[in-house]
Coordinates of C-alpha atoms in Angstrom, one line a residue:
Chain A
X1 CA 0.0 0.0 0.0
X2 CA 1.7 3.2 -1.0
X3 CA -1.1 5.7 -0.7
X4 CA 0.6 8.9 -0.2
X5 CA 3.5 8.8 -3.4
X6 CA 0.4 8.2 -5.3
X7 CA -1.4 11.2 -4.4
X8 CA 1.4 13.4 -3.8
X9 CA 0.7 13.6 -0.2
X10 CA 4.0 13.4 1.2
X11 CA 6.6 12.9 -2.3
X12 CA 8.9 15.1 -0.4
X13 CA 10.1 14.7 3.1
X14 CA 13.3 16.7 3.5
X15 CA 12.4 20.3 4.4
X16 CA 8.9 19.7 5.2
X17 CA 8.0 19.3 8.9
X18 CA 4.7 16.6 9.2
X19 CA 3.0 17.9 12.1
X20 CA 0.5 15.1 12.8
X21 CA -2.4 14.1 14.8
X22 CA -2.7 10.2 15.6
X23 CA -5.9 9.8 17.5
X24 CA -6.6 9.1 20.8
X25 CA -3.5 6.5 21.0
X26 CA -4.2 3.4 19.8
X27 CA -2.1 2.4 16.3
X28 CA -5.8 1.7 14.6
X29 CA -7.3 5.1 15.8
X30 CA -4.7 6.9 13.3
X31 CA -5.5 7.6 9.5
X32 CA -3.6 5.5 7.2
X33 CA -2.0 9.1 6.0
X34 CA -0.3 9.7 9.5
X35 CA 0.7 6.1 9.7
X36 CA 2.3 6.4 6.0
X37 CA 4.2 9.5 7.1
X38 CA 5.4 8.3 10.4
X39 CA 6.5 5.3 8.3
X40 CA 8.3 7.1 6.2
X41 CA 10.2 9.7 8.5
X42 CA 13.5 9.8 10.0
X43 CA 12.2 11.6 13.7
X44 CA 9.7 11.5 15.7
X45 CA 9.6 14.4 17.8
X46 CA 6.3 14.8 20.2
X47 CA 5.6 14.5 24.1
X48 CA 6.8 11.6 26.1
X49 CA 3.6 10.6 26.6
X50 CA 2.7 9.7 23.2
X51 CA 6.1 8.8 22.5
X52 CA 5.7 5.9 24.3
X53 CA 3.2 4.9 23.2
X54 CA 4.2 5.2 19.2
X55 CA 7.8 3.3 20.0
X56 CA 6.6 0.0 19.6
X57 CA 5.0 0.6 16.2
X58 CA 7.9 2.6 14.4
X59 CA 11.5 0.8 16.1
X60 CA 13.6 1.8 13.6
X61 CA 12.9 5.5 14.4
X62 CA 14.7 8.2 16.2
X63 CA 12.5 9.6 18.9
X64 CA 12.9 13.1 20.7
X65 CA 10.5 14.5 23.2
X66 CA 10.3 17.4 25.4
X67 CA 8.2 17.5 28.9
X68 CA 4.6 19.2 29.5
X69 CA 5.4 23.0 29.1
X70 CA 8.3 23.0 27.5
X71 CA 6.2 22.9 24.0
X72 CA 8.2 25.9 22.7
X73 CA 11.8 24.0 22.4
X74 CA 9.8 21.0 21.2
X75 CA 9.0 23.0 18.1
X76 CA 12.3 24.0 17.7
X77 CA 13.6 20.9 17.8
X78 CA 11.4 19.8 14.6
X79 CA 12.8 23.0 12.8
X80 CA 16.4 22.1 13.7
X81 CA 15.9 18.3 12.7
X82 CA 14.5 19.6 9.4
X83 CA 17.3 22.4 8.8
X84 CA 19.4 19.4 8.9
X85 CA 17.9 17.3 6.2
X86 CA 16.1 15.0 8.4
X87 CA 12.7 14.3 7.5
X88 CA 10.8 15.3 10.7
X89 CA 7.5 14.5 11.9
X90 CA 5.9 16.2 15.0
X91 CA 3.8 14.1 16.6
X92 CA 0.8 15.5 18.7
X93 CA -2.4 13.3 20.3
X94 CA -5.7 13.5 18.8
X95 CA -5.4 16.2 15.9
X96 CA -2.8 18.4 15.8
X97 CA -4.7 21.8 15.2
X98 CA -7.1 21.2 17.9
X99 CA -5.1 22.1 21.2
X100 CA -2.1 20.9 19.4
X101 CA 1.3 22.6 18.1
X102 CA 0.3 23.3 14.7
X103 CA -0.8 27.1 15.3
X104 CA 2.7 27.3 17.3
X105 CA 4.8 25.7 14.4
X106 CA 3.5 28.6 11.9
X107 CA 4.0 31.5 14.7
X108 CA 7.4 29.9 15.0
X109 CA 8.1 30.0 11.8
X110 CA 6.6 33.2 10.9
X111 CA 8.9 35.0 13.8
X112 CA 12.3 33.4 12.7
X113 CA 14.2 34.3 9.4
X114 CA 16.1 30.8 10.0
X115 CA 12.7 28.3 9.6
X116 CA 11.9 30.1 6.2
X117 CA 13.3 27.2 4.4
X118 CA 11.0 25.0 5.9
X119 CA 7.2 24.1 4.5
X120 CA 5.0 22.8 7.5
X121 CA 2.1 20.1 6.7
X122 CA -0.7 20.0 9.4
X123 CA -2.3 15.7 8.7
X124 CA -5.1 15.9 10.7
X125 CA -6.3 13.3 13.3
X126 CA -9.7 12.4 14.8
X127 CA -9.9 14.9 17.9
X128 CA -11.2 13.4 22.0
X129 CA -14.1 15.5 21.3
X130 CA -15.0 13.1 18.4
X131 CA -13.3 10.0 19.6
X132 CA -14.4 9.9 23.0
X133 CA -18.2 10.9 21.2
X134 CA -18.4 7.5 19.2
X135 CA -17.4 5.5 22.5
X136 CA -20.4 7.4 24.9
X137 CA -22.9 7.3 21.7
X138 CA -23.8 10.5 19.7
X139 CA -23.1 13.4 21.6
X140 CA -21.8 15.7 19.1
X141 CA -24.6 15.0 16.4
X142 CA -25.8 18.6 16.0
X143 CA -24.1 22.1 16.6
X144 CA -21.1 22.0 19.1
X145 CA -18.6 23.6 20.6
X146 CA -14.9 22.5 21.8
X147 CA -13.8 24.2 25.3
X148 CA -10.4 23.3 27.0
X149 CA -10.9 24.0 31.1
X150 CA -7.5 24.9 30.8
X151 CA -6.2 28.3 32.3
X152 CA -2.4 27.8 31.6
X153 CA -3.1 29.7 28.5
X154 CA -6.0 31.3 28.7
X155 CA -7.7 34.1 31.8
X156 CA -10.1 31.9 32.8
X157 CA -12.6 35.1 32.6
X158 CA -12.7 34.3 28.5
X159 CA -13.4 30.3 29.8
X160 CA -15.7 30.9 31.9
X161 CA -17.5 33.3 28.6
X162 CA -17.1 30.8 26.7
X163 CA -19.2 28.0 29.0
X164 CA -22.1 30.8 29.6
X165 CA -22.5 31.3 25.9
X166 CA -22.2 27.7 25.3
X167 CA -25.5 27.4 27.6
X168 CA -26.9 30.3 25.6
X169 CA -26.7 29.0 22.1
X170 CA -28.2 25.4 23.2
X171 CA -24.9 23.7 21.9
X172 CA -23.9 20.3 22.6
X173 CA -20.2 21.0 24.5
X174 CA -17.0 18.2 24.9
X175 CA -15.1 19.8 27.2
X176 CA -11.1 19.3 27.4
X177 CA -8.0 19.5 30.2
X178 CA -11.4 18.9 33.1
X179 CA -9.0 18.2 35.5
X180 CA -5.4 18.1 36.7
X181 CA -3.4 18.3 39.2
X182 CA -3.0 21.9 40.0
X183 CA -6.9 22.4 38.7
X184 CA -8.6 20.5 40.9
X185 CA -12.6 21.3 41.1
X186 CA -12.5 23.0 38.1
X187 CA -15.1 20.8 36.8
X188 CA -17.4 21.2 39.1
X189 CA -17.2 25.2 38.9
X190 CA -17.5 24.6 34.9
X191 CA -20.6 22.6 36.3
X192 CA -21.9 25.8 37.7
X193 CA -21.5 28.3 35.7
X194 CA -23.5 26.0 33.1
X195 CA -26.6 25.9 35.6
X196 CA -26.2 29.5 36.2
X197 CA -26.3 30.3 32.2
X198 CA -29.6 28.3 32.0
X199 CA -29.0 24.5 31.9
X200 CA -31.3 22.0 33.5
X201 CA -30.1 20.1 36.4
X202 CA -31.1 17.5 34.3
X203 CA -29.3 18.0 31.3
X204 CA -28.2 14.7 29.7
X205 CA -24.2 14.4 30.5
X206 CA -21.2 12.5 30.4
X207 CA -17.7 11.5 30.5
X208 CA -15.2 8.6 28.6
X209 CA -11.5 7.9 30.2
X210 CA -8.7 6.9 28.5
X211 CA -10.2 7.3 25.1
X212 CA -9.0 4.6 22.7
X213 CA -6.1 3.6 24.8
X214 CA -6.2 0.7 27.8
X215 CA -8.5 0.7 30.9
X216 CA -11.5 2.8 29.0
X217 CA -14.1 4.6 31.2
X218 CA -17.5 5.1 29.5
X219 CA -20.2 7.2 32.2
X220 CA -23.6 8.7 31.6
X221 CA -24.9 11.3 33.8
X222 CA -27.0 14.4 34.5
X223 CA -25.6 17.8 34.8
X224 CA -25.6 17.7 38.8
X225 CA -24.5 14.6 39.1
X226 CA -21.6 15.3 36.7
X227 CA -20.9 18.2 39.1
X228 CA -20.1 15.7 42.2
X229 CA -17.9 13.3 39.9
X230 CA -13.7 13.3 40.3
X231 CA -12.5 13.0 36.8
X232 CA -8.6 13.0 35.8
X233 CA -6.9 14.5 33.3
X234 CA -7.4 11.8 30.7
X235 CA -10.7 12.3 30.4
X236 CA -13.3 14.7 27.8
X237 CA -16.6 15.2 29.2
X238 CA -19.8 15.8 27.3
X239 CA -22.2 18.0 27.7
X240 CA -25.7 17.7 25.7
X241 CA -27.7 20.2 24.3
X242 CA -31.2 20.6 25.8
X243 CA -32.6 17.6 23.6
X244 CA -29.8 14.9 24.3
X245 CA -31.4 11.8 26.2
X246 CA -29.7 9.1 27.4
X247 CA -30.2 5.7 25.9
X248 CA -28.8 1.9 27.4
X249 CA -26.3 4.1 28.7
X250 CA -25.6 6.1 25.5
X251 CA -25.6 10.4 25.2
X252 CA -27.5 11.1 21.9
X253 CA -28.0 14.5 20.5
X254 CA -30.5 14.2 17.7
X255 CA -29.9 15.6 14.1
X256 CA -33.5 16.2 13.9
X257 CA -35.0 13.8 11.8
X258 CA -38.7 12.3 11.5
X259 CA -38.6 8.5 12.3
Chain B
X1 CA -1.7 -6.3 9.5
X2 CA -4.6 -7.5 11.7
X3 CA -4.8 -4.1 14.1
X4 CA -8.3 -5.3 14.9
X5 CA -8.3 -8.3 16.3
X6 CA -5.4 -8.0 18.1
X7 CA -7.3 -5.3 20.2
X8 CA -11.4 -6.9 20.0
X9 CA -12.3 -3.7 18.0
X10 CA -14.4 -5.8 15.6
X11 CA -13.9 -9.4 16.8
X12 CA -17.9 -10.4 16.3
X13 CA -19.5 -8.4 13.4
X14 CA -22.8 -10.3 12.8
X15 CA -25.5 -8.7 14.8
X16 CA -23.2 -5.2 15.4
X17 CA -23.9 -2.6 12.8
X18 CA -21.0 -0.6 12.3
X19 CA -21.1 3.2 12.2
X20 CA -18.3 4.0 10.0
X21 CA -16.7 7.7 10.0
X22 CA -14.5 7.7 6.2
X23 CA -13.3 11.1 6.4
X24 CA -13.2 13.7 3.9
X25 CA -12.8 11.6 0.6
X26 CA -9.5 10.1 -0.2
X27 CA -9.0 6.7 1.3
X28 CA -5.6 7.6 3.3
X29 CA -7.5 10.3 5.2
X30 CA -9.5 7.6 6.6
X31 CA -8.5 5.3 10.4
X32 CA -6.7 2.0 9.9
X33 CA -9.7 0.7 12.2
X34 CA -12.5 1.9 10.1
X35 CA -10.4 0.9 6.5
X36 CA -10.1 -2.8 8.2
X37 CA -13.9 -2.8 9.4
X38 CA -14.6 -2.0 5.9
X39 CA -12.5 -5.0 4.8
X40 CA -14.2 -7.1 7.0
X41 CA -17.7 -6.5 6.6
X42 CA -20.2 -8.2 3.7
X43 CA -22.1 -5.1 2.8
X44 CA -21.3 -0.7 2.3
X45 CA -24.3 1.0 3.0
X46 CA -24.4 5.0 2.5
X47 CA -25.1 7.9 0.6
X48 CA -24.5 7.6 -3.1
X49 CA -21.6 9.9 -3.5
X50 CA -19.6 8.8 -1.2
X51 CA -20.2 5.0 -2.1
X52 CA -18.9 5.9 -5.5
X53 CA -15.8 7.2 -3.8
X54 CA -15.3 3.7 -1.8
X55 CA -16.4 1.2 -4.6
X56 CA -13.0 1.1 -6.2
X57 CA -10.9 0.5 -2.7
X58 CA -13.8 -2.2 -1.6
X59 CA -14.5 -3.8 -4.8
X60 CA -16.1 -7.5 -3.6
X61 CA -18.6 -5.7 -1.1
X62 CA -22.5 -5.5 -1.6
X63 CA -23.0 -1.6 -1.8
X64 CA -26.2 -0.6 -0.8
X65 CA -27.5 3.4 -0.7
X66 CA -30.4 5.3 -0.7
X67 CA -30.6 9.5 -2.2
X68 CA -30.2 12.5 0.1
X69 CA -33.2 13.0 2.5
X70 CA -33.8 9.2 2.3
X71 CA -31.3 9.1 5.6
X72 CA -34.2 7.2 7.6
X73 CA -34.6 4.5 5.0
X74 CA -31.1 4.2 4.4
X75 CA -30.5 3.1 8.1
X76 CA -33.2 0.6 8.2
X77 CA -31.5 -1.1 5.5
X78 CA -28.7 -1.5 7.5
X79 CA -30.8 -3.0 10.3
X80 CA -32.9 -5.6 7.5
X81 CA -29.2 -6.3 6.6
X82 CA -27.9 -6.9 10.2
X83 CA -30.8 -8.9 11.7
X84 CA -30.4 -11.4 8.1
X85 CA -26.9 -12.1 9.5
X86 CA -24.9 -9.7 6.7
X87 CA -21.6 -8.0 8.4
X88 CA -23.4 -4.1 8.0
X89 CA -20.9 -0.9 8.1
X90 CA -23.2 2.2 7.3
X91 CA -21.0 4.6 6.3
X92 CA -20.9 8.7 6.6
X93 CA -18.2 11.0 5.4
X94 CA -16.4 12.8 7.5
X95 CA -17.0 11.9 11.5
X96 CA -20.1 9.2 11.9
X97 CA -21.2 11.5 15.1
X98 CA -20.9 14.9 13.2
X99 CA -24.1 15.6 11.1
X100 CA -23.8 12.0 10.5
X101 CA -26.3 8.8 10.9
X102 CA -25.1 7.7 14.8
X103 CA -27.6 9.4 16.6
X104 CA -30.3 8.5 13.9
X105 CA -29.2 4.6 14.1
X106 CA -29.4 5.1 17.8
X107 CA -32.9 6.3 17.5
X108 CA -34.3 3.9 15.4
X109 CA -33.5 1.3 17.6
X110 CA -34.8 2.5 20.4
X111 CA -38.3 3.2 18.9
X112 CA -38.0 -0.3 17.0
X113 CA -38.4 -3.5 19.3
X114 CA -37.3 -5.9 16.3
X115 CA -33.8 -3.7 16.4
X116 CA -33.2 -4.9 20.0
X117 CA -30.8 -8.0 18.4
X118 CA -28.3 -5.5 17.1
X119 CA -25.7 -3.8 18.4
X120 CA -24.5 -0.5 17.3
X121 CA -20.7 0.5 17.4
X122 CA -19.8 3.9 16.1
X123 CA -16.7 4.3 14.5
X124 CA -14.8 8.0 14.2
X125 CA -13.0 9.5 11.2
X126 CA -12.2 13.1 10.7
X127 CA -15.0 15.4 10.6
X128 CA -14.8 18.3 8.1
X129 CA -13.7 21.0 10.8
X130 CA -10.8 19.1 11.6
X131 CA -9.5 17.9 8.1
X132 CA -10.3 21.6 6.4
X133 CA -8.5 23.4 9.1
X134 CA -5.3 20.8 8.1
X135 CA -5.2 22.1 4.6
X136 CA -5.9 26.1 5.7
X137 CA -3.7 26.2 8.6
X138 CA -4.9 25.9 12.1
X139 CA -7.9 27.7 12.7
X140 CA -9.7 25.6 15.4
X141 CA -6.6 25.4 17.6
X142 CA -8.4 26.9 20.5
X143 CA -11.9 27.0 21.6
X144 CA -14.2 26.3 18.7
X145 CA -18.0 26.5 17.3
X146 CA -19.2 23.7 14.9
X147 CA -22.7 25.1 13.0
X148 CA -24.6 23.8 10.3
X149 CA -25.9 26.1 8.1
X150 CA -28.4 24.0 7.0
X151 CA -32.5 24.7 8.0
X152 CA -33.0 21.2 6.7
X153 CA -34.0 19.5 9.8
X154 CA -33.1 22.9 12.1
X155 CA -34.9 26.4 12.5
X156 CA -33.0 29.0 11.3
X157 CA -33.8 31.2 14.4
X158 CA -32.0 28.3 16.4
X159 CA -29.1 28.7 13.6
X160 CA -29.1 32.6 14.1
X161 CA -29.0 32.2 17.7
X162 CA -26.0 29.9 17.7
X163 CA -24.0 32.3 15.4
X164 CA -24.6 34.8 17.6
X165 CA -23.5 33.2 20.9
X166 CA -20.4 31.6 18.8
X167 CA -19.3 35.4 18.4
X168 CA -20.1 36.7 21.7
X169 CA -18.0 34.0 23.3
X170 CA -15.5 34.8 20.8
X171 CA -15.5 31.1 19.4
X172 CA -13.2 30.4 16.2
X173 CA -16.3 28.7 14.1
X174 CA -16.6 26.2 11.4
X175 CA -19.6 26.5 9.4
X176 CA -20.9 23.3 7.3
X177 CA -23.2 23.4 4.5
X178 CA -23.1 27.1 3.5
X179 CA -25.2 26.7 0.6
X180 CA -27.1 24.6 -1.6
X181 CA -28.9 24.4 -4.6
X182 CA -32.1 25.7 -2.5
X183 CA -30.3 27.8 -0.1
X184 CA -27.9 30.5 -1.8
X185 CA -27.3 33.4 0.2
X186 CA -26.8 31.8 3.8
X187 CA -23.6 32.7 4.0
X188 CA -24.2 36.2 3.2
X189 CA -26.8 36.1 5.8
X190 CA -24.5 34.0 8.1
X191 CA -22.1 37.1 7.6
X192 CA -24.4 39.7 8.6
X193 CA -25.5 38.0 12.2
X194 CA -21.7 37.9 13.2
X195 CA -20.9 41.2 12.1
X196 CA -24.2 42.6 13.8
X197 CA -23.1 40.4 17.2
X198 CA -19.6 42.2 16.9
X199 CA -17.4 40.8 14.5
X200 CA -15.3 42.7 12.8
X201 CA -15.4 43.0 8.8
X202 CA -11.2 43.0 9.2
X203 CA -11.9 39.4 10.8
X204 CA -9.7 36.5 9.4
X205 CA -11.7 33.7 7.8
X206 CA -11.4 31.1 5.3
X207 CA -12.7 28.2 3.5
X208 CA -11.8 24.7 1.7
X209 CA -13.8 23.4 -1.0
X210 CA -13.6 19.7 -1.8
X211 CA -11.8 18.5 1.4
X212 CA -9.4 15.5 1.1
X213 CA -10.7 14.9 -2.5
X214 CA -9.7 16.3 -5.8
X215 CA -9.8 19.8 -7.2
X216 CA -8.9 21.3 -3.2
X217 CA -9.2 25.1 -3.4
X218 CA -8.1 27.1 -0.4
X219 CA -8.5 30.1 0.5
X220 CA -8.4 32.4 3.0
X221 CA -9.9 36.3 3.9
X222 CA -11.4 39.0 5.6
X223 CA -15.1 38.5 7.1
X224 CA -16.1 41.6 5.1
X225 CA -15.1 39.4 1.9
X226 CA -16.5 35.9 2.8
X227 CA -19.9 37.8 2.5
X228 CA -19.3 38.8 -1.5
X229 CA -17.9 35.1 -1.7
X230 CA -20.2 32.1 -3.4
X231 CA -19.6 28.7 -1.7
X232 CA -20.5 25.1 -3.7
X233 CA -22.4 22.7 -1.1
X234 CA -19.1 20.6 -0.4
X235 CA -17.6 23.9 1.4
X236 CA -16.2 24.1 4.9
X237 CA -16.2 27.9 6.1
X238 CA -14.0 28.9 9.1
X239 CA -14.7 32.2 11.1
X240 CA -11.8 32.9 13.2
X241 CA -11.8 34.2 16.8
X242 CA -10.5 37.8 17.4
X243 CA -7.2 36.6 17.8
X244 CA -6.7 34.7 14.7
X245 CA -4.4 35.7 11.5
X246 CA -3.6 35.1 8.3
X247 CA -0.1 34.1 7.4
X248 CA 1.4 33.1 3.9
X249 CA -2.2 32.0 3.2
X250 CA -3.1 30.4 5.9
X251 CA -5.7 31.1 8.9
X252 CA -4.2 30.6 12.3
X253 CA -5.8 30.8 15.5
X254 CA -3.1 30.7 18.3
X255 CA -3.1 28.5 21.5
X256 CA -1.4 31.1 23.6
X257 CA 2.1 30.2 23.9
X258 CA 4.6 32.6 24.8
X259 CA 8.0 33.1 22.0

């Protein structure tokens, strides 16, 4: 199978950086595009975590990683690996231009004279928000929105914004970074501010650990109850719109079709 | 390569139904799990386009499809198939769970007691938000909107509403089905609600015609010109957040990193 030479997709490696979304972390989660590239690179640059998890798949590989918050001189890294003729792919988990480094890559490059001779390729990957969706049912299946809970990179004032108006457009909502371990409780304030916008204590709700990787976690819940629940930082929680129901365990948000 | 049953993903197919997600088009944008679940199964069931599109990869299945607005027909078929013993994958393009048929599968069997024999496993791809903002840049890479322009199945005043919360929480936005053969102008219209809810004409915005297929056209611009700009119906239109920019063509929507 030589997909990519025979669509052009990736004929030339050298001074192009791949910077590539593999799923939720299991080898059959990624498209056959990202596995082709990987395949065909010399480096594999990406967080540890995901590092580890690729190894076993791609042996004959040179892998280079950087630690949670040090994203900055993991980009760089891919940009020096590249300057040097390796071909470089930059590995990131779910898809790389949804919380990942591809927006980063192109301010890099754009602020650095050096990096011009460099062409960056974003291969996108199937996002938590979607993954962890097919695992918990339908959640997504009308208008949605993506919020990280994050406030390493963002005032949590535009967060918090961002939840209320959520509530006020009647989206469906998979939430990101719930948890961790200097954010403890911050799903349970998300939580509030929801029921404060408008939502039902009722709403239909839920969460999936460990998304396509070992020891999955599948729960369906209501709003409050959702509110009460310890989640870790591996996990994406759903939120439905006002017509989600729960069904043998499964969120659905209906398209809107007659049956 | 035998991804599958090395990790149960599809051990038993006979009574599940398999919601397949096949990306944007081109085979290598689609997972190695849902490519391998196509493999394995007896029948294709979809929409007639995008059968066409899989026909040559798959070529000793049963295909099986039904016209546009036949959705509800098209999944019982997959059911009649299912509960005669046929492996069934039902397949959607883009993400199954993304204006797709997941939630409409899940419904049908609900509200149909001879269904209860099946079991339903929904499989992700990449969903049009994700695999357009690839080829523009990285638009979605923070916080993000998903609307469907479409008053199909949907009021518009529901539509309106979300457009206007997306801008007031200062969302980057992708927009599917812009226009149609009965619906030219909704992005003009689309326009006006953003700019009335405070979006500036100078905001950066984009779009990708014919994702992941042939004949890809990019391109990227102010909000002020996506009004003037007419959109075929395989369009994906992205609205950045007030952040974003546009840099050697493409639309980028930072994360917040510090360089």
């Amino acid at each position: 199978m030589s997909l990519l030479l025979q669509t052009g997709g990736a004929a030339e490696m050298n001074s192009t950086i791949y910077i590539v979304g593999t799923g939720p972390g299991k080898l059959e989660k990624m498209t056959l595009e990202a596995h082709q590239i990987l395949q065909q690179c010399d480096v594999i640059v990406g967080y540890q975590v995901y590092i580890e998890l690729l190894k076993p798949h791609f042996a004959d590989k040179e892998f280079a990683s950087t630690p949670m918050t040090r994203e900055v001189e993991r980009c760089r890294l891919c940009f020096d690996y590249a300057l040097k003729g390796r071909k470089t792919a930059l590995v990131c988990s779910g898809d790389a231009g949804v919380y990942g480094m591809a927006s980063l890559m192109f301010e890099l490059k754009q602020s650095n004279e050096q990096y011009a001779g460099t062409e960056l390729c974003v291969v996108a990957g199937v996002t938590a928000a979607n993954s962890g969706a097919s695992l918990i049912g339908a959640p997504l299946n009308h208008d949605y929105c993506v919020i990280s809970l994050s406030d390493r990179l963002t005032p949590w004032e535009i967060i918090e914004k961002r939840l209320v108006c959520a509530i006020q457009g009647d989206f469906a909502v998979a939430l990101y970074n719930p948890s961790s371990h200097t954010r403890k409780g911050y799903l349970k304030k998300a939580c509030e501010i929801m029921l404060k916008a408008g939502a039902s204590p009722e709403r239909c709700c839920g969460y999936v650990e460990n998304i396509g990787r070992e020891n999955t976690v599948v729960c369906v819940c209501t709003l409050a109850e959702l509110m009460q629940k310890e989640v870790n930082m591996f996990t994406t929680v759903f939120i439905g719109n006002s017509q989600s129901f729960i069904y043998e365990n499964k969120l659905i948000t209906k398209r809107g079709y007659s049956i």
